[in-house]
Amino acid sequence: MADITRRFGWRHLRGAPTAHIRHHRAGRLVHDGPGLSFWYRSLTAALSEVPVDDRELAMTFHARTSDFQDVAVQATVTYRISDPGVAAARLDFSIDPDTGVWRGAPLEQLSTLLTETAQQHALDVLARTPLSAALVDGVAAVRERVAAGLAAEPRLPATGIEVVAVRVVALRPEPEVERALRTPAREQIQQEADRATYERRAVAVERERAIAENELASQIELARREEQLVEQRGTNARREAEEHAAADAVRAEAEAARTVRLADAEATRSVRLGEAEARRTVALGEAEARAARELGEARAGAQAAWLRVHADVDVATLHALTGTRLADNLPRIDSVTVSPDVLTGLLSRLGGTAAGERA
């Protein structure tokens, strides 16, 4: 809508860049173009505003297929007014010079024209298509047919309209039919889901079986390796025992040989020591015998000399010498207690001895 302001009986119009303004005064075109701005008098001005931007027209209509099934078609047509002069001449795009509001409904007329034209071509193609094919390939077929039909429609260029694009959003059957059509698909999808579930389970079971077989094979291989390890350990133990036995035998032989050598050496040393001891004993015996013989001879000589010395000595002197010798051999006596009885007996013995000697 144009922006119109009032100043002292004059009007000022300021258009948008996407709006084509046509100003007639006294039947003569004064201003013509998009985005214009000018002054005018409302009593003498005839204004038209034609939008030149791209516009989207959404449409929904019902059609019937070849098997007498109702479908709802949702489509969108993009169009623009390529010739504003022709459009303003064919449709009422005039605006109020005081408010700038369209006096008619030109866009509704365009919408009706485009909708009926598109609907005619869509109904024509769907009337020869069964429902199943329409639901599968109907969107593309309807879009191509509507685009071709609008491009070939002579009324649109004559009105200054250019179709930019055609889009068919959806083709929908009635809810009951749609539910009935969904049932086999849902069952098939459910069957495929069940089959996929069974396949996953089968794959899982197969994987579990493979895992179990791998574990069993691993256990068997481990047991076999353990058996080999036990055998190898036994072989190693036997080898070690044999080596220890051989080493012990070698050590025993060496010890026996060493013992024999030590025994031989000890025997030889013992024999030598025995011989030396025997020789020493014989020598000692001979020496002792010689010493004893010499000592005996010396003692005999001394005794003979002693006897010869004492042969000429009187008895009293011999008794005195005997007492002296006895005194020398007696232990040391610090004190002697002589009782009267002992003294009397001793004196009696001495007196008897002296009397006998005198007699």
GROMACS .gro file of C-alpha atoms in nm:
model
  359
    1MET     CA    1   0.000   0.000   0.000
    2ALA     CA    2   0.130   0.344  -0.096
    3ASP     CA    3   0.227   0.595   0.170
    4ILE     CA    4   0.012   0.912   0.122
    5THR     CA    5   0.042   1.230   0.328
    6ARG     CA    6  -0.170   1.548   0.316
    7ARG     CA    7  -0.035   1.903   0.292
    8PHE     CA    8  -0.265   2.208   0.235
    9GLY     CA    9  -0.502   2.038  -0.011
   10TRP     CA   10  -0.222   1.850  -0.185
   11ARG     CA   11  -0.132   1.484  -0.148
   12HIS     CA   12   0.212   1.331  -0.153
   13LEU     CA   13   0.259   0.969  -0.260
   14ARG     CA   14   0.568   0.769  -0.182
   15GLY     CA   15   0.577   0.425  -0.339
   16ALA     CA   16   0.784   0.117  -0.256
   17PRO     CA   17   1.052  -0.020  -0.491
   18THR     CA   18   0.840  -0.332  -0.541
   19ALA     CA   19   0.525  -0.140  -0.632
   20HIS     CA   20   0.467   0.001  -0.982
   21ILE     CA   21   0.275   0.333  -0.963
   22ARG     CA   22   0.064   0.469  -1.254
   23HIS     CA   23  -0.067   0.825  -1.221
   24HIS     CA   24  -0.326   0.948  -1.469
   25ARG     CA   25  -0.451   1.304  -1.475
   26ALA     CA   26  -0.727   1.410  -1.712
   27GLY     CA   27  -0.687   1.078  -1.897
   28ARG     CA   28  -0.317   1.132  -1.948
   29LEU     CA   29  -0.042   0.920  -1.790
   30VAL     CA   30   0.170   1.151  -1.582
   31HIS     CA   31   0.382   0.916  -1.368
   32ASP     CA   32   0.462   0.553  -1.446
   33GLY     CA   33   0.722   0.340  -1.268
   34PRO     CA   34   0.823   0.161  -0.946
   35GLY     CA   35   0.921   0.349  -0.630
   36LEU     CA   36   0.792   0.690  -0.742
   37SER     CA   37   0.739   0.989  -0.513
   38PHE     CA   38   0.535   1.293  -0.626
   39TRP     CA   39   0.267   1.552  -0.534
   40TYR     CA   40  -0.081   1.545  -0.676
   41ARG     CA   41  -0.436   1.666  -0.620
   42SER     CA   42  -0.678   1.400  -0.517
   43LEU     CA   43  -0.971   1.538  -0.718
   44THR     CA   44  -0.787   1.518  -1.050
   45ALA     CA   45  -0.564   1.210  -0.994
   46ALA     CA   46  -0.630   0.846  -1.094
   47LEU     CA   47  -0.376   0.619  -0.921
   48SER     CA   48  -0.294   0.251  -0.970
   49GLU     CA   49  -0.047   0.045  -0.763
   50VAL     CA   50   0.067  -0.284  -0.918
   51PRO     CA   51   0.301  -0.507  -0.709
   52VAL     CA   52   0.593  -0.635  -0.914
   53ASP     CA   53   0.759  -0.858  -0.652
   54ASP     CA   54   0.743  -1.241  -0.650
   55ARG     CA   55   0.439  -1.370  -0.463
   56GLU     CA   56   0.359  -1.712  -0.324
   57LEU     CA   57   0.014  -1.852  -0.379
   58ALA     CA   58  -0.067  -2.156  -0.164
   59MET     CA   59  -0.359  -2.365  -0.281
   60THR     CA   60  -0.534  -2.676  -0.154
   61PHE     CA   61  -0.801  -2.860  -0.350
   62HIS     CA   62  -0.950  -3.207  -0.378
   63ALA     CA   63  -0.930  -3.438  -0.679
   64ARG     CA   64  -1.045  -3.788  -0.769
   65THR     CA   65  -0.826  -4.063  -0.909
   66SER     CA   66  -0.917  -4.314  -1.178
   67ASP     CA   67  -1.025  -4.565  -0.911
   68PHE     CA   68  -1.262  -4.309  -0.757
   69GLN     CA   69  -1.051  -4.223  -0.455
   70ASP     CA   70  -1.044  -3.869  -0.320
   71VAL     CA   71  -0.705  -3.708  -0.270
   72ALA     CA   72  -0.611  -3.367  -0.133
   73VAL     CA   73  -0.353  -3.172  -0.333
   74GLN     CA   74  -0.134  -2.913  -0.164
   75ALA     CA   75   0.060  -2.692  -0.405
   76THR     CA   76   0.232  -2.355  -0.418
   77VAL     CA   77   0.262  -2.131  -0.726
   78THR     CA   78   0.519  -1.853  -0.737
   79TYR     CA   79   0.428  -1.572  -0.979
   80ARG     CA   80   0.492  -1.205  -1.050
   81ILE     CA   81   0.337  -0.930  -1.262
   82SER     CA   82   0.580  -0.884  -1.547
   83ASP     CA   83   0.380  -0.619  -1.733
   84PRO     CA   84   0.225  -0.375  -1.484
   85GLY     CA   85   0.061  -0.168  -1.761
   86VAL     CA   86  -0.126  -0.469  -1.902
   87ALA     CA   87  -0.218  -0.592  -1.553
   88ALA     CA   88  -0.349  -0.246  -1.456
   89ALA     CA   89  -0.550  -0.236  -1.778
   90ARG     CA   90  -0.698  -0.587  -1.728
   91LEU     CA   91  -0.747  -0.584  -1.349
   92ASP     CA   92  -0.853  -0.314  -1.109
   93PHE     CA   93  -0.537  -0.203  -0.926
   94SER     CA   94  -0.669   0.149  -0.860
   95ILE     CA   95  -0.610   0.295  -0.515
   96ASP     CA   96  -0.791   0.563  -0.319
   97PRO     CA   97  -0.600   0.893  -0.365
   98ASP     CA   98  -0.661   0.988  -0.003
   99THR     CA   99  -0.581   0.659   0.176
  100GLY     CA  100  -0.380   0.457  -0.078
  101VAL     CA  101  -0.598   0.147  -0.029
  102TRP     CA  102  -0.702  -0.067  -0.328
  103ARG     CA  103  -1.057  -0.007  -0.421
  104GLY     CA  104  -1.099  -0.359  -0.552
  105ALA     CA  105  -0.939  -0.702  -0.482
  106PRO     CA  106  -0.703  -0.757  -0.776
  107LEU     CA  107  -0.478  -1.006  -0.596
  108GLU     CA  108  -0.778  -1.223  -0.512
  109GLN     CA  109  -0.873  -1.222  -0.878
  110LEU     CA  110  -0.520  -1.331  -0.967
  111SER     CA  111  -0.531  -1.601  -0.701
  112THR     CA  112  -0.862  -1.730  -0.833
  113LEU     CA  113  -0.730  -1.734  -1.188
  114LEU     CA  114  -0.413  -1.920  -1.098
  115THR     CA  115  -0.586  -2.162  -0.861
  116GLU     CA  116  -0.855  -2.261  -1.109
  117THR     CA  117  -0.605  -2.300  -1.391
  118ALA     CA  118  -0.369  -2.512  -1.180
  119GLN     CA  119  -0.659  -2.715  -1.038
  120GLN     CA  120  -0.791  -2.789  -1.387
  121HIS     CA  121  -0.460  -2.938  -1.500
  122ALA     CA  122  -0.411  -3.128  -1.172
  123LEU     CA  123  -0.759  -3.280  -1.192
  124ASP     CA  124  -0.697  -3.377  -1.551
  125VAL     CA  125  -0.380  -3.574  -1.471
  126LEU     CA  126  -0.515  -3.734  -1.151
  127ALA     CA  127  -0.838  -3.847  -1.320
  128ARG     CA  128  -0.631  -4.082  -1.535
  129THR     CA  129  -0.404  -4.208  -1.252
  130PRO     CA  130  -0.494  -4.475  -0.994
  131LEU     CA  131  -0.447  -4.396  -0.628
  132SER     CA  132  -0.141  -4.616  -0.578
  133ALA     CA  133   0.041  -4.460  -0.874
  134ALA     CA  134  -0.068  -4.111  -0.767
  135LEU     CA  135   0.075  -4.164  -0.422
  136VAL     CA  136   0.402  -4.295  -0.566
  137ASP     CA  137   0.463  -4.069  -0.868
  138GLY     CA  138   0.173  -3.828  -0.853
  139VAL     CA  139   0.362  -3.536  -0.703
  140ALA     CA  140   0.608  -3.511  -0.991
  141ALA     CA  141   0.341  -3.577  -1.253
  142VAL     CA  142   0.105  -3.314  -1.111
  143ARG     CA  143   0.387  -3.059  -1.078
  144GLU     CA  144   0.501  -3.108  -1.436
  145ARG     CA  145   0.147  -3.098  -1.571
  146VAL     CA  146   0.052  -2.785  -1.373
  147ALA     CA  147   0.373  -2.604  -1.470
  148ALA     CA  148   0.323  -2.693  -1.837
  149GLY     CA  149  -0.045  -2.596  -1.824
  150LEU     CA  150   0.024  -2.258  -1.662
  151ALA     CA  151   0.303  -2.187  -1.909
  152ALA     CA  152   0.067  -2.266  -2.199
  153GLU     CA  153  -0.230  -2.075  -2.060
  154PRO     CA  154  -0.285  -1.771  -2.292
  155ARG     CA  155  -0.483  -1.572  -2.037
  156LEU     CA  156  -0.189  -1.529  -1.802
  157PRO     CA  157   0.041  -1.341  -2.046
  158ALA     CA  158  -0.260  -1.144  -2.161
  159THR     CA  159  -0.307  -1.033  -1.801
  160GLY     CA  160   0.066  -0.954  -1.758
  161ILE     CA  161   0.133  -1.247  -1.523
  162GLU     CA  162   0.447  -1.465  -1.533
  163VAL     CA  163   0.464  -1.797  -1.346
  164VAL     CA  164   0.803  -1.838  -1.180
  165ALA     CA  165   0.774  -2.183  -1.020
  166VAL     CA  166   0.528  -2.455  -0.930
  167ARG     CA  167   0.568  -2.681  -0.627
  168VAL     CA  168   0.339  -2.965  -0.525
  169VAL     CA  169   0.379  -3.022  -0.154
  170ALA     CA  170   0.171  -3.335  -0.099
  171LEU     CA  171  -0.096  -3.570  -0.226
  172ARG     CA  172  -0.297  -3.713   0.060
  173PRO     CA  173  -0.583  -3.963   0.043
  174GLU     CA  174  -0.869  -3.970   0.287
  175PRO     CA  175  -0.774  -4.062   0.646
  176GLU     CA  176  -0.948  -4.403   0.632
  177VAL     CA  177  -0.782  -4.489   0.302
  178GLU     CA  178  -0.449  -4.361   0.428
  179ARG     CA  179  -0.476  -4.580   0.737
  180ALA     CA  180  -0.572  -4.877   0.521
  181LEU     CA  181  -0.275  -4.810   0.295
  182ARG     CA  182  -0.043  -4.771   0.588
  183THR     CA  183  -0.138  -5.106   0.737
  184PRO     CA  184   0.042  -5.329   0.480
  185ALA     CA  185   0.338  -5.099   0.481
  186ARG     CA  186   0.348  -5.100   0.858
  187GLU     CA  187   0.314  -5.478   0.862
  188GLN     CA  188   0.592  -5.507   0.608
  189ILE     CA  189   0.806  -5.267   0.805
  190GLN     CA  190   0.725  -5.462   1.122
  191GLN     CA  191   0.813  -5.787   0.946
  192GLU     CA  192   1.136  -5.636   0.823
  193ALA     CA  193   1.203  -5.508   1.174
  194ASP     CA  194   1.128  -5.852   1.317
  195ARG     CA  195   1.346  -6.012   1.052
  196ALA     CA  196   1.620  -5.765   1.129
  197THR     CA  197   1.576  -5.842   1.499
  198TYR     CA  198   1.593  -6.215   1.431
  199GLU     CA  199   1.895  -6.162   1.209
  200ARG     CA  200   2.062  -5.956   1.480
  201ARG     CA  201   1.982  -6.227   1.732
  202ALA     CA  202   2.111  -6.491   1.493
  203VAL     CA  203   2.424  -6.286   1.435
  204ALA     CA  204   2.458  -6.237   1.810
  205VAL     CA  205   2.411  -6.613   1.869
  206GLU     CA  206   2.661  -6.689   1.593
  207ARG     CA  207   2.906  -6.443   1.742
  208GLU     CA  208   2.854  -6.591   2.087
  209ARG     CA  209   2.910  -6.937   1.939
  210ALA     CA  210   3.221  -6.816   1.762
  211ILE     CA  211   3.339  -6.653   2.084
  212ALA     CA  212   3.268  -6.974   2.278
  213GLU     CA  213   3.452  -7.178   2.014
  214ASN     CA  214   3.742  -6.936   2.027
  215GLU     CA  215   3.746  -6.958   2.406
  216LEU     CA  216   3.730  -7.339   2.388
  217ALA     CA  217   4.004  -7.344   2.127
  218SER     CA  218   4.205  -7.108   2.345
  219GLN     CA  219   4.151  -7.334   2.647
  220ILE     CA  220   4.250  -7.642   2.442
  221GLU     CA  221   4.558  -7.465   2.313
  222LEU     CA  222   4.637  -7.346   2.664
  223ALA     CA  223   4.595  -7.701   2.801
  224ARG     CA  224   4.817  -7.835   2.522
  225ARG     CA  225   5.079  -7.577   2.596
  226GLU     CA  226   5.050  -7.653   2.968
  227GLU     CA  227   5.101  -8.022   2.886
  228GLN     CA  228   5.406  -7.931   2.680
  229LEU     CA  229   5.521  -7.711   2.964
  230VAL     CA  230   5.477  -7.995   3.215
  231GLU     CA  231   5.662  -8.232   2.985
  232GLN     CA  232   5.936  -7.979   2.932
  233ARG     CA  233   5.956  -7.917   3.305
  234GLY     CA  234   5.978  -8.294   3.365
  235THR     CA  235   6.246  -8.323   3.099
  236ASN     CA  236   6.429  -8.030   3.251
  237ALA     CA  237   6.392  -8.182   3.599
  238ARG     CA  238   6.525  -8.518   3.473
  239ARG     CA  239   6.810  -8.345   3.297
  240GLU     CA  240   6.880  -8.143   3.607
  241ALA     CA  241   6.865  -8.459   3.825
  242GLU     CA  242   7.093  -8.642   3.581
  243GLU     CA  243   7.329  -8.348   3.575
  244HIS     CA  244   7.317  -8.327   3.954
  245ALA     CA  245   7.373  -8.705   3.976
  246ALA     CA  246   7.659  -8.682   3.730
  247ALA     CA  247   7.801  -8.388   3.921
  248ASP     CA  248   7.754  -8.577   4.249
  249ALA     CA  249   7.921  -8.881   4.095
  250VAL     CA  250   8.207  -8.666   3.975
  251ARG     CA  251   8.226  -8.500   4.316
  252ALA     CA  252   8.206  -8.842   4.486
  253GLU     CA  253   8.475  -8.980   4.260
  254ALA     CA  254   8.686  -8.674   4.323
  255GLU     CA  255   8.614  -8.697   4.696
  256ALA     CA  256   8.693  -9.070   4.694
  257ALA     CA  257   9.010  -9.008   4.500
  258ARG     CA  258   9.099  -8.724   4.736
  259THR     CA  259   9.013  -8.947   5.034
  260VAL     CA  260   9.221  -9.226   4.888
  261ARG     CA  261   9.505  -8.985   4.827
  262LEU     CA  262   9.462  -8.843   5.177
  263ALA     CA  263   9.443  -9.198   5.318
  264ASP     CA  264   9.750  -9.297   5.124
  265ALA     CA  265   9.927  -8.985   5.235
  266GLU     CA  266   9.806  -9.035   5.592
  267ALA     CA  267   9.910  -9.400   5.582
  268THR     CA  268  10.244  -9.304   5.438
  269ARG     CA  269  10.278  -9.029   5.695
  270SER     CA  270  10.162  -9.267   5.971
  271VAL     CA  271  10.406  -9.529   5.851
  272ARG     CA  272  10.678  -9.272   5.838
  273LEU     CA  273  10.573  -9.134   6.177
  274GLY     CA  274  10.550  -9.487   6.313
  275GLU     CA  275  10.891  -9.568   6.176
  276ALA     CA  276  11.027  -9.240   6.313
  277GLU     CA  277  10.850  -9.296   6.643
  278ALA     CA  278  10.979  -9.652   6.652
  279ARG     CA  279  11.326  -9.534   6.573
  280ARG     CA  280  11.289  -9.256   6.834
  281THR     CA  281  11.145  -9.506   7.083
  282VAL     CA  282  11.424  -9.749   7.013
  283ALA     CA  283  11.669  -9.467   7.040
  284LEU     CA  284  11.507  -9.344   7.360
  285GLY     CA  285  11.491  -9.697   7.492
  286GLU     CA  286  11.852  -9.747   7.408
  287ALA     CA  287  11.938  -9.410   7.557
  288GLU     CA  288  11.728  -9.479   7.868
  289ALA     CA  289  11.876  -9.825   7.891
  290ARG     CA  290  12.224  -9.678   7.863
  291ALA     CA  291  12.128  -9.405   8.110
  292ALA     CA  292  11.969  -9.656   8.345
  293ARG     CA  293  12.268  -9.882   8.310
  294GLU     CA  294  12.504  -9.595   8.366
  295LEU     CA  295  12.285  -9.467   8.653
  296GLY     CA  296  12.271  -9.815   8.802
  297GLU     CA  297  12.641  -9.847   8.758
  298ALA     CA  298  12.686  -9.502   8.913
  299ARG     CA  299  12.448  -9.582   9.197
  300ALA     CA  300  12.613  -9.917   9.244
  301GLY     CA  301  12.950  -9.747   9.249
  302ALA     CA  302  12.819  -9.482   9.488
  303GLN     CA  303  12.658  -9.745   9.705
  304ALA     CA  304  12.972  -9.948   9.702
  305ALA     CA  305  13.171  -9.639   9.784
  306TRP     CA  306  12.920  -9.547  10.058
  307LEU     CA  307  12.939  -9.894  10.191
  308ARG     CA  308  13.312  -9.881  10.175
  309VAL     CA  309  13.308  -9.549  10.360
  310HIS     CA  310  13.071  -9.667  10.628
  311ALA     CA  311  13.230 -10.005  10.668
  312ASP     CA  312  13.494  -9.862  10.894
  313VAL     CA  313  13.261  -9.630  11.092
  314ASP     CA  314  13.130  -9.731  11.434
  315VAL     CA  315  12.767  -9.803  11.513
  316ALA     CA  316  12.703  -9.484  11.704
  317THR     CA  317  12.821  -9.275  11.416
  318LEU     CA  318  12.597  -9.472  11.182
  319HIS     CA  319  12.303  -9.413  11.414
  320ALA     CA  320  12.377  -9.045  11.419
  321LEU     CA  321  12.407  -9.032  11.047
  322THR     CA  322  12.083  -9.225  11.017
  323GLY     CA  323  11.906  -8.977  11.244
  324THR     CA  324  12.048  -8.687  11.048
  325ARG     CA  325  11.939  -8.839  10.724
  326LEU     CA  326  11.597  -8.906  10.874
  327ALA     CA  327  11.574  -8.551  10.998
  328ASP     CA  328  11.658  -8.421  10.655
  329ASN     CA  329  11.378  -8.622  10.503
  330LEU     CA  330  11.115  -8.541  10.766
  331PRO     CA  331  10.881  -8.245  10.713
  332ARG     CA  332  10.942  -7.924  10.905
  333ILE     CA  333  10.806  -7.937  11.262
  334ASP     CA  334  10.744  -7.598  11.424
  335SER     CA  335  10.655  -7.730  11.767
  336VAL     CA  336  10.648  -8.071  11.938
  337THR     CA  337  10.445  -8.147  12.243
  338VAL     CA  338  10.585  -8.436  12.444
  339SER     CA  339  10.360  -8.581  12.711
  340PRO     CA  340  10.501  -8.742  13.020
  341ASP     CA  341  10.390  -9.082  12.903
  342VAL     CA  342  10.563  -9.049  12.571
  343LEU     CA  343  10.869  -8.903  12.730
  344THR     CA  344  10.879  -9.185  12.987
  345GLY     CA  345  10.845  -9.453  12.719
  346LEU     CA  346  11.101  -9.282  12.498
  347LEU     CA  347  11.348  -9.254  12.780
  348SER     CA  348  11.285  -9.614  12.871
  349ARG     CA  349  11.357  -9.718  12.512
  350LEU     CA  350  11.664  -9.508  12.494
  351GLY     CA  351  11.783  -9.649  12.823
  352GLY     CA  352  11.716 -10.002  12.708
  353THR     CA  353  11.892  -9.938  12.383
  354ALA     CA  354  12.194  -9.794  12.553
  355ALA     CA  355  12.211 -10.084  12.798
  356GLY     CA  356  12.193 -10.331  12.517
  357GLU     CA  357  12.462 -10.151  12.329
  358ARG     CA  358  12.681 -10.155  12.631
  359ALA     CA  359  12.622 -10.518  12.689
   0.00000   0.00000   0.00000
